[in-house]
Coordinates of C-alpha atoms in Angstrom, one line a residue:
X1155 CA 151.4 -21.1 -132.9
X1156 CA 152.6 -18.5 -130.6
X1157 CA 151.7 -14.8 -131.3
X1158 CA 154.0 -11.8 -130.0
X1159 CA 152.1 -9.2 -128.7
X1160 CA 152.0 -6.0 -131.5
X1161 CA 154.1 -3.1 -131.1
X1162 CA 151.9 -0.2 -130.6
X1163 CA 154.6 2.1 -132.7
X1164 CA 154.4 -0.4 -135.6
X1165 CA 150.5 -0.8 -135.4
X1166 CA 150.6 3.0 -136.0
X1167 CA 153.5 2.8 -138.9
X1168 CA 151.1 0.4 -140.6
X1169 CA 147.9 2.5 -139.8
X1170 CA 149.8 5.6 -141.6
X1171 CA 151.1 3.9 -144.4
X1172 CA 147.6 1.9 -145.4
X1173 CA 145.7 4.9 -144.6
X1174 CA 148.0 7.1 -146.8
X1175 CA 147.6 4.2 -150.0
X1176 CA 143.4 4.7 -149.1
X1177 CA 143.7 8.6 -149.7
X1178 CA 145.8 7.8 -152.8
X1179 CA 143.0 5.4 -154.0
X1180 CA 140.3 7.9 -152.8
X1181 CA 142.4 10.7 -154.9
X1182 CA 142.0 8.3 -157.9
X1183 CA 138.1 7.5 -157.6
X1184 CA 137.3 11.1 -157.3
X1185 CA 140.1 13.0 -159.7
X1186 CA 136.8 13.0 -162.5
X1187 CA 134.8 15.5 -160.6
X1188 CA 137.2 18.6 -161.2
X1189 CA 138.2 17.5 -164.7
X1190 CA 134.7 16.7 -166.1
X1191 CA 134.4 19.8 -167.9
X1192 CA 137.5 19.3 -169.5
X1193 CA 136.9 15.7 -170.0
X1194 CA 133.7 16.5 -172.0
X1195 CA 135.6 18.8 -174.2
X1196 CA 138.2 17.1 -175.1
X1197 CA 136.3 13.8 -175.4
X1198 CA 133.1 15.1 -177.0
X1199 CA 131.0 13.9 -174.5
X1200 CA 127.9 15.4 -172.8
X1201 CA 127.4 15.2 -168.7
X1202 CA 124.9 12.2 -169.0
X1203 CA 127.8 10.4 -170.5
X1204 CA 130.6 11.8 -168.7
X1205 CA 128.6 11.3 -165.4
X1206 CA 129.3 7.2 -166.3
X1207 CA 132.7 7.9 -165.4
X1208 CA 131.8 7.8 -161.9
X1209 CA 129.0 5.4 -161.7
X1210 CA 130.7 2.7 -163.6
X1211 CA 133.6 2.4 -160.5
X1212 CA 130.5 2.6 -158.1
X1213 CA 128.7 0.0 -159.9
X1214 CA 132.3 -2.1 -159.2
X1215 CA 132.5 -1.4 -155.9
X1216 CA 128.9 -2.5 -154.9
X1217 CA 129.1 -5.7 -156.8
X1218 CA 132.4 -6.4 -155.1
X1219 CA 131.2 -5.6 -151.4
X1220 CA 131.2 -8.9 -150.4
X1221 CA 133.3 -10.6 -152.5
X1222 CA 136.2 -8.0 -151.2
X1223 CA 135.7 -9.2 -147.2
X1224 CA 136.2 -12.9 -148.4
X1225 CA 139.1 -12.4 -150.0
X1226 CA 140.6 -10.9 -147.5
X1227 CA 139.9 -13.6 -145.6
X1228 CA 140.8 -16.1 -147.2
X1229 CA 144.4 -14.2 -148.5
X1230 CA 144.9 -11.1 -145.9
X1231 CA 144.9 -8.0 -146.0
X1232 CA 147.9 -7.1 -147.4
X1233 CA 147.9 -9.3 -150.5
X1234 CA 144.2 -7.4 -150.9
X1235 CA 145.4 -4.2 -150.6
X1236 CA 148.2 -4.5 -152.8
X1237 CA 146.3 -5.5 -155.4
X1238 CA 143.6 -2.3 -155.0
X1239 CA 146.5 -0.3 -155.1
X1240 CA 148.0 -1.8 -158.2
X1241 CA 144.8 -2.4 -160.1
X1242 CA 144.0 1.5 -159.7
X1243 CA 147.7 2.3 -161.0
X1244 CA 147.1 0.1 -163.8
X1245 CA 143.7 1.4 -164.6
X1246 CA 144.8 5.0 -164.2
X1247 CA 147.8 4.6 -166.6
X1248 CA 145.6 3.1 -169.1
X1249 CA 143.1 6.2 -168.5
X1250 CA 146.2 8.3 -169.2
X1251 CA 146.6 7.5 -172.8
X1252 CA 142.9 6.8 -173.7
X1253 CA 142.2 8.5 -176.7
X1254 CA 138.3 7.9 -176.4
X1255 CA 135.7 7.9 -173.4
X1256 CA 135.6 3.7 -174.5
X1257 CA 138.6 3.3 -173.2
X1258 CA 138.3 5.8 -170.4
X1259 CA 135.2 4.0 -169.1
X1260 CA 136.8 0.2 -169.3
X1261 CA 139.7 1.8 -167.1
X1262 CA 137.3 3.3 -164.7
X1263 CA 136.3 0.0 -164.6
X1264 CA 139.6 -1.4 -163.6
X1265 CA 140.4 1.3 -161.4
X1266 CA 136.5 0.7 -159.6
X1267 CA 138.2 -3.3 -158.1
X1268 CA 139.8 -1.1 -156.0
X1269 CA 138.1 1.4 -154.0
X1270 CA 136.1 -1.9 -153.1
X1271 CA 138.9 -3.5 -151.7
X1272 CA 140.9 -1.5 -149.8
X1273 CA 137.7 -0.4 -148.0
X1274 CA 137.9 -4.1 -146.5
X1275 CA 142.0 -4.5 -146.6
X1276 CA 142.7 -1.6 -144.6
X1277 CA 140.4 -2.0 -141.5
X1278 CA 141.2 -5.3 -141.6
X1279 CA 144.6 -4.8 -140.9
X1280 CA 143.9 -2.3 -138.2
X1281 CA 141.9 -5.0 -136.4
X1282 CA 145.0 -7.4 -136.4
X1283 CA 147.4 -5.0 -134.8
X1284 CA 144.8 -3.1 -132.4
X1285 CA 142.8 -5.0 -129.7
X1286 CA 138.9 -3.5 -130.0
X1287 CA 139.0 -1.7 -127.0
X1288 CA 142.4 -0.2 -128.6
X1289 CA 140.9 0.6 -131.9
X1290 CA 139.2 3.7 -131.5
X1291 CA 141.2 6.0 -132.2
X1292 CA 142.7 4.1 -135.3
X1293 CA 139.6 3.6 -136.9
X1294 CA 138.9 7.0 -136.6
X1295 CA 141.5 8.5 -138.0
X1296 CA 140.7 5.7 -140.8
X1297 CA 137.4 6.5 -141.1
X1298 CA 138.1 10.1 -142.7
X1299 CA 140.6 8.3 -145.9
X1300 CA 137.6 9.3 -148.3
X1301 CA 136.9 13.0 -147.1
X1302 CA 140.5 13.5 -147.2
X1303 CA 141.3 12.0 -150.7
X1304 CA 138.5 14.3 -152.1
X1305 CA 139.3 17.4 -150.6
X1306 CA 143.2 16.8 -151.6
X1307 CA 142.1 16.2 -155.4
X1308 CA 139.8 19.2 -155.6
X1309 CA 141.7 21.7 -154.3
X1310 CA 144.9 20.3 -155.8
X1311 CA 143.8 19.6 -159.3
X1312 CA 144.0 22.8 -160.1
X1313 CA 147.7 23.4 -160.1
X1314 CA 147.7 20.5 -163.3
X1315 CA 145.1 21.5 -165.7
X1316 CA 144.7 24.7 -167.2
X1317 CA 140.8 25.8 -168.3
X1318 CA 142.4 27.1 -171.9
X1319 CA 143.3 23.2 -172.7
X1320 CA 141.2 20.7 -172.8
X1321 CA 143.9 17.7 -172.7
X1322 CA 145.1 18.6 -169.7
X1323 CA 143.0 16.0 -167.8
X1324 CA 145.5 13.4 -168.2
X1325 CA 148.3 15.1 -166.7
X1326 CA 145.7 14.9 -163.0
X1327 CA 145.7 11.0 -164.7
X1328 CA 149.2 10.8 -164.8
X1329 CA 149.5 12.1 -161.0
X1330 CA 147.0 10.2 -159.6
X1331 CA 149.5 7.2 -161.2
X1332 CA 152.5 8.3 -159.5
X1333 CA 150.7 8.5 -156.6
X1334 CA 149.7 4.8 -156.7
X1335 CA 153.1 4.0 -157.2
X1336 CA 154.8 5.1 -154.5
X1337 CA 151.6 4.2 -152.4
X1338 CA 152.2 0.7 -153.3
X1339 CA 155.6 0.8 -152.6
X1340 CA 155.2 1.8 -149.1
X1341 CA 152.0 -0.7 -148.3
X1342 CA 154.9 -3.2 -149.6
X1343 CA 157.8 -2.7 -147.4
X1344 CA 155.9 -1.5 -144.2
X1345 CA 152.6 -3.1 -144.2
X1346 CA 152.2 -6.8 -142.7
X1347 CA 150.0 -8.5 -140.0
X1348 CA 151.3 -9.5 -136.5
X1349 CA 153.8 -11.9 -136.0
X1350 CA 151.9 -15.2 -135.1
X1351 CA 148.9 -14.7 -137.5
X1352 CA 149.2 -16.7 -140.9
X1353 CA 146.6 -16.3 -142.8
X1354 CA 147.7 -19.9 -144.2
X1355 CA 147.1 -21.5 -141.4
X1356 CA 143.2 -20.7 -141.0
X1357 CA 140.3 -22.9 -142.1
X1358 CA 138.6 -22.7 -145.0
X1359 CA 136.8 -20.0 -145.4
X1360 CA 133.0 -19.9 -146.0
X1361 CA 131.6 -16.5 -147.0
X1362 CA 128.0 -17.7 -145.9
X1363 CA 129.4 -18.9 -142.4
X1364 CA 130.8 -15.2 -142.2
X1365 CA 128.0 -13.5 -142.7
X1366 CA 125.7 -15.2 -140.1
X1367 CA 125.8 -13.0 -137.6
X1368 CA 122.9 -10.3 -137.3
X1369 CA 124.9 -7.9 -135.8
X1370 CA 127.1 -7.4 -138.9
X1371 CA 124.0 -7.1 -141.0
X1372 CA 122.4 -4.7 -138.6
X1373 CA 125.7 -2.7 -139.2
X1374 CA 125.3 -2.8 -142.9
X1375 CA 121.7 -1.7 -142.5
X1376 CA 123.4 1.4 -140.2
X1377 CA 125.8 2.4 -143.0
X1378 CA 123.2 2.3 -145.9
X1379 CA 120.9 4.7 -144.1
X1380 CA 124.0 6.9 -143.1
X1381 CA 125.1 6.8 -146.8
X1382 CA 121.9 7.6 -148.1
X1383 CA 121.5 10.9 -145.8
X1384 CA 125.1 11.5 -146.9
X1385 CA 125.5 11.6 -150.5
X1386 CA 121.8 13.2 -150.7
X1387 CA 123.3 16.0 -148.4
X1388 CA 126.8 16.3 -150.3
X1389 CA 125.2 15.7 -153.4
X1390 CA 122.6 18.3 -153.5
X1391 CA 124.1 21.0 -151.1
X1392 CA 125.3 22.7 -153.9
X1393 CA 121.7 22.7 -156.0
X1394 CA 120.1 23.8 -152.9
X1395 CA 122.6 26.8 -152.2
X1396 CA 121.7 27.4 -156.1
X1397 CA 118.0 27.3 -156.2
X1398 CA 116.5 28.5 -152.8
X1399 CA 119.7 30.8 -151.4
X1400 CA 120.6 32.1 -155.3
X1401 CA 124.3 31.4 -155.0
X1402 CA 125.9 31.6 -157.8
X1403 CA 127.9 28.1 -159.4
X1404 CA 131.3 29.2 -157.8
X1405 CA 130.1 30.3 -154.8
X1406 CA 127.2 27.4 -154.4
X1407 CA 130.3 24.7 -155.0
X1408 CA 133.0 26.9 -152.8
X1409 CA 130.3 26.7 -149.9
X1410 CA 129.6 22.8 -150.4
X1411 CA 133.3 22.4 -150.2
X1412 CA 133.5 23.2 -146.8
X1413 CA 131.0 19.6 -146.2
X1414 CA 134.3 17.8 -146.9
X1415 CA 136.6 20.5 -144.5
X1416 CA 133.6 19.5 -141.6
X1417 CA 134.0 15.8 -142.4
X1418 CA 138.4 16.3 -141.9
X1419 CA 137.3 17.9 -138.8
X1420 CA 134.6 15.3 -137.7
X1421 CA 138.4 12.8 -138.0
X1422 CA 140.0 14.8 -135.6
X1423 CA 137.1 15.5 -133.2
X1424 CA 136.3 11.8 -133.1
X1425 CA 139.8 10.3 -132.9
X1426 CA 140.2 11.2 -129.0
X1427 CA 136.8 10.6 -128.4
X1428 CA 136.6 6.9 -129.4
X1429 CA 140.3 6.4 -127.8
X1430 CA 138.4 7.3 -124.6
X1431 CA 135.0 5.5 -125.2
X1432 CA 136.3 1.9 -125.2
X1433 CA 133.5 -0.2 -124.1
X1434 CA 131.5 -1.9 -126.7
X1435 CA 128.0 -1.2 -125.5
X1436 CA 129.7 3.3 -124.7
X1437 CA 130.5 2.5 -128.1
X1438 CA 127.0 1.7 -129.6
X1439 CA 125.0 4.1 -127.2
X1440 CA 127.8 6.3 -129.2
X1441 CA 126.5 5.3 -132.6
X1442 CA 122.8 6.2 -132.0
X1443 CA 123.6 9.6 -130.9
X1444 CA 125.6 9.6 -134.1
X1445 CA 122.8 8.2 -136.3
X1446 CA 120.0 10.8 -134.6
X1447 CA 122.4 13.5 -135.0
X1448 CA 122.5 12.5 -138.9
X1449 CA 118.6 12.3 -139.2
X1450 CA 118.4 15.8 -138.1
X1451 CA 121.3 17.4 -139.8
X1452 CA 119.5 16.8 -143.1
X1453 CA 116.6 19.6 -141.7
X1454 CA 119.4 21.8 -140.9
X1455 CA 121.6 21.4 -144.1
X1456 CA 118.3 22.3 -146.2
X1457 CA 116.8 24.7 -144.4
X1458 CA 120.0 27.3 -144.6
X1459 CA 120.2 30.4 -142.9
X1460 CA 121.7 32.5 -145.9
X1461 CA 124.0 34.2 -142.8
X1462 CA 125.0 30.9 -141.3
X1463 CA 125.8 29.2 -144.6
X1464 CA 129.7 28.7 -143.5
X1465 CA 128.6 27.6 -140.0
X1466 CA 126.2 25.2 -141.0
X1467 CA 128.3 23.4 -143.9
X1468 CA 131.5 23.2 -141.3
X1469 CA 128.7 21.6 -139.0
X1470 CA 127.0 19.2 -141.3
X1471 CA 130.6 18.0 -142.6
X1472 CA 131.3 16.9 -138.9
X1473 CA 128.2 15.3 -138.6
X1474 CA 128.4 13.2 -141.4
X1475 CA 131.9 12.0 -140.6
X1476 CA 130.4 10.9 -136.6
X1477 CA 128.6 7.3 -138.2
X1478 CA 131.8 6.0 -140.4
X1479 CA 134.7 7.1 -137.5
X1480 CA 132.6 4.7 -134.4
X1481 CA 131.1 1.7 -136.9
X1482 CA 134.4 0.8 -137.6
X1483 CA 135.6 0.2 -134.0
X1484 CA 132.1 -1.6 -133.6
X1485 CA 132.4 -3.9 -136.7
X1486 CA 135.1 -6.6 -135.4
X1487 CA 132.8 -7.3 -132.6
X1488 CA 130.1 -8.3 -134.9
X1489 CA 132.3 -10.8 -136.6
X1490 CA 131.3 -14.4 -136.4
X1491 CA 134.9 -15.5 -135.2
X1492 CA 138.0 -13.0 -135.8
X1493 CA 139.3 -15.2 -139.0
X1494 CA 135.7 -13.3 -140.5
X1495 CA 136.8 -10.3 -139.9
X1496 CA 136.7 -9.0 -143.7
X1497 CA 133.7 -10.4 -144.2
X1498 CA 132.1 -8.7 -141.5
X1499 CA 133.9 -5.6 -143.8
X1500 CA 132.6 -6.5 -146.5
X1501 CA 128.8 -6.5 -145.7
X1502 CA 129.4 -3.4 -143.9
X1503 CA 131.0 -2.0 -147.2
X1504 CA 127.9 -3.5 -149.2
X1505 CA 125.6 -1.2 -146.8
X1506 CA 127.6 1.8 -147.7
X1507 CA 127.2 1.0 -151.6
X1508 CA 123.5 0.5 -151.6
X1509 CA 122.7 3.7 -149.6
X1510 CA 124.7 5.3 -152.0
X1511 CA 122.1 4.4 -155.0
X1512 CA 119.6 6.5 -152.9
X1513 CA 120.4 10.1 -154.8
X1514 CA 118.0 9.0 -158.0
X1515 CA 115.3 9.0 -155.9
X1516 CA 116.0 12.2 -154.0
X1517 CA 116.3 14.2 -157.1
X1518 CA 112.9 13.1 -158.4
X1519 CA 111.5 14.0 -155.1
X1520 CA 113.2 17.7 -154.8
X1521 CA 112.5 17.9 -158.5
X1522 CA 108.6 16.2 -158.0
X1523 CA 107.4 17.9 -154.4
X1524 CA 110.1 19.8 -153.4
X1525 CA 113.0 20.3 -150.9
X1526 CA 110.5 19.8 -148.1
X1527 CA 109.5 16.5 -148.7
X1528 CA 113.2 15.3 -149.6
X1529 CA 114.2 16.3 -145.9
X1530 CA 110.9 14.2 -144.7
X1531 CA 112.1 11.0 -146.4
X1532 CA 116.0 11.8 -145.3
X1533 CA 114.3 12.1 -141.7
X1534 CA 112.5 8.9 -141.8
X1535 CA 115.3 6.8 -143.5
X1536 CA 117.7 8.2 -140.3
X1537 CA 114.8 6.9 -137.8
X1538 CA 115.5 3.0 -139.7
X1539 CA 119.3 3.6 -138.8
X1540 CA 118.8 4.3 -135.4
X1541 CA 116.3 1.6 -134.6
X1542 CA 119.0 -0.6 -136.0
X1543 CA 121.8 0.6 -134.1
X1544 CA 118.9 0.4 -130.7
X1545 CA 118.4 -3.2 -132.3
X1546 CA 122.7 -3.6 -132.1
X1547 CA 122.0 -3.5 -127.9
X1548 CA 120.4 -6.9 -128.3
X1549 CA 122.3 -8.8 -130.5
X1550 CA 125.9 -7.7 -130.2
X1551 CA 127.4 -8.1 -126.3
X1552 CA 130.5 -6.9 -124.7
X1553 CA 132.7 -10.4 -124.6
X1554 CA 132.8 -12.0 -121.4
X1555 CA 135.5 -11.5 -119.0
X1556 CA 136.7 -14.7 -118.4
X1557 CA 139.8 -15.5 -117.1
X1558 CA 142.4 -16.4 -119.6
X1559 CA 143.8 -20.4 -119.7
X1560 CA 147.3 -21.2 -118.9
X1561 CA 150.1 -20.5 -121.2
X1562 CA 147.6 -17.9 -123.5
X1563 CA 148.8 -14.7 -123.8
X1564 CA 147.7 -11.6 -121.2
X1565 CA 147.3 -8.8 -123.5
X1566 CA 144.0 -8.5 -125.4
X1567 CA 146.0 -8.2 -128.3
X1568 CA 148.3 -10.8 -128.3
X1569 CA 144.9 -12.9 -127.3
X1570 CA 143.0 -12.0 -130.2
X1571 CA 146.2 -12.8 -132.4
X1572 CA 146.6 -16.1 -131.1
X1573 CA 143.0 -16.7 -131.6
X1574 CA 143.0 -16.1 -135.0
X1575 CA 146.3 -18.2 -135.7
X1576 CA 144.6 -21.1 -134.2
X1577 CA 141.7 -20.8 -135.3

């Protein structure tokens, strides 16, 4: 089948619009944070219970890692993404009228399928209209859909609840629904793949065949150590600006905030950067800097300067967004063949998920021994990542240069789109 080679302008109409249905998601999965004290009021709940409002999605995410890159495999990325988006409208209606924290928790459930899947869906669909050596800048700007979606919910939430009543929760609900809406509205009309790849005309997809490439795993093994140092940091910035700077609550949280403003500017940084850093192995070299630059920001986060608390938060924020914004560029090279793709996404996404389990065992630690040994093990788990991202050098290669047969098509991108239609 032949492939037309992508518009860049509709590559970057289909960028906008999935990464705008990702904030929308990211909006959804995190709207419980700055209505929890309202939840537990109005639900009769305490904060061990209401804190399941939060792990329950997680728990849904990890278990669908890999599940989430075959099936976008095997039925694209848009059909994927459409259904994240609609399963967290559905689930966040249904949260709307729950009358108990039962019912709350089953549609946390339900609204948990799809932070997993458009995690896969998304990139996926960036990597069909963007060549690799294009992608940079792309996956960058994807890359910060999380960040964004949080800081948009806590600073917005505000403006739909009011402290005095406790039922206003559900009106952040009932946004966070009409949000998913019109998101899935867009990621219908303007979202599609290339003309010339059909995911119907690909061969049956084997998940284990997709994940046997060792690059992809070494990948996953980057992201969980990342995600570990990262939701450590972000979790326990505030405690720490609590307990050894003696912030108060507002202040301690207003301060940690500005983690999540570093992380929108980390995006931006990064975004000409990897548009400029297009060779695979720039790109990797790039991704240990990134990963020794996250081992040592944990010292630096928890070891404050009361007088440079602003700096170092901005700072830390766009240190933990440098990992996320060049793995994703990386990750289509570590695919098997290109019809993989979401797999490769998937196991990647699995990575993320099981670092993010790590924040039990820091707070026993800082609770146990203290702040100083929680910064030795976040050290040592940041020497792992970037051992595997030195270990990425052997096993994943820039793709050999070889001159393209007759009739095939010149641009990279209209290569790789071909490839995957006949494949």
């Amino acid at each position: 089948m032949e492939a037309r080679k992508p518009s860049s302008a509709r590559g970057w109409l289909v960028t906008l619009v999935g990464m705008l249905a990702a904030v929308a998601i990211a909006i959804n999965m995190f709207k419980v944070p700055p209505t929890m004290g309202l939840l537990m009021a109005d639900l009769g709940i305490g904060p061990a219970l209401g804190g399941w409002l939060m792990t329950v999605p997680t728990v849904t995410g990890l278990v669908l890692a890999l599940p989430s890159g075959g099936l976008t495999d095997k039925f694209g990325p848009k059909k994927v993404g459409l259904f994240a988006i609609l399963s967290a409208a559905v689930g966040s209606l249904i949260g709307s009228f729950a009358p108990n924290i039962e019912l709350l928790l089953f549609s946390r459930f339900v609204e948990g399928l799809s932070f997993a899947l458009i995690g896969v869906a998304v990139p996926a669909i960036i990597a069909l209209w963007f060549s690799p050596e294009k992608s940079g800048a792309p996956m960058a700007i994807w890359s910060g859909w999380v960040p964004i979606g949080m800081l948009a919910i806590f600073t917005g939430a505000n403006l739909f609840i009011a402290a005095d009543d406790p039922g206003t929760w559900a009106n952040v609900w009932w946004l966070s629904t009409a949000l998913l809406v019109a998101a899935a509205v867009l990621y219908l009309v303007f979202v599609k793949a290339p003309e010339g790849y059909a995911g119907e005309d690909a061969p049956k997809i084997s998940l284990v065949e997709g994940m046997k490439s060792p690059s992809t795993w070494l990948l996953a093994v980057v992201f969980a150590m990342f995600a570990f140092i990262m939701y450590a940091v972000s979790t326990f910035a505030p405690t720490y600006c609590m307990e050894e700077l003696g912030y108060s609550l507002e202040d301690s949280n207003l301060y940690s905030s500005l983690i999540t403003v570093g992380m929108i500017l980390g995006v931006v940084l990064m975004t000409p950067v990897l548009n400029k850093v297009v060779r695979l192995k720039s790109r990797i070299w790039l991704l240990v800097a990134s990963m020794v630059l996250t081992a040592l920001i944990a010292v630096l986060a928890f070891n404050v300067p009361p007088s440079a608390s602003v700096a170092v938060m901005i700072i830390t924020g766009i240190v933990l967004q440098l990992v996320p914004a060049v793995i994703w560029p990386i990750a289509p090279s570590a695919a098997v063949a290109p019809v993989y793709i979401g797999t490769t996404f998937g196991v990647i996404a699995l990575g993320r998920s099981i670092g993010g389990f790590g924040n039990a065992s820091i707070g026993t630690l800082i609770e146990t021994s203290g702040w100083g040994a929680a910064v030795m093990l976040l050290v040592g788990i940041g020497v792992v990542g970037v051992a595997a991202c030195l270990a990425l050098l052997k096993f994943l290669k820039e793709p050999a240069g070889a001159a393209a047969p007759a009739g095939a098509p010149a641009e990279p991108a209209e290569a790789e789109a071909a490839g995957r239609s006949a494949r």
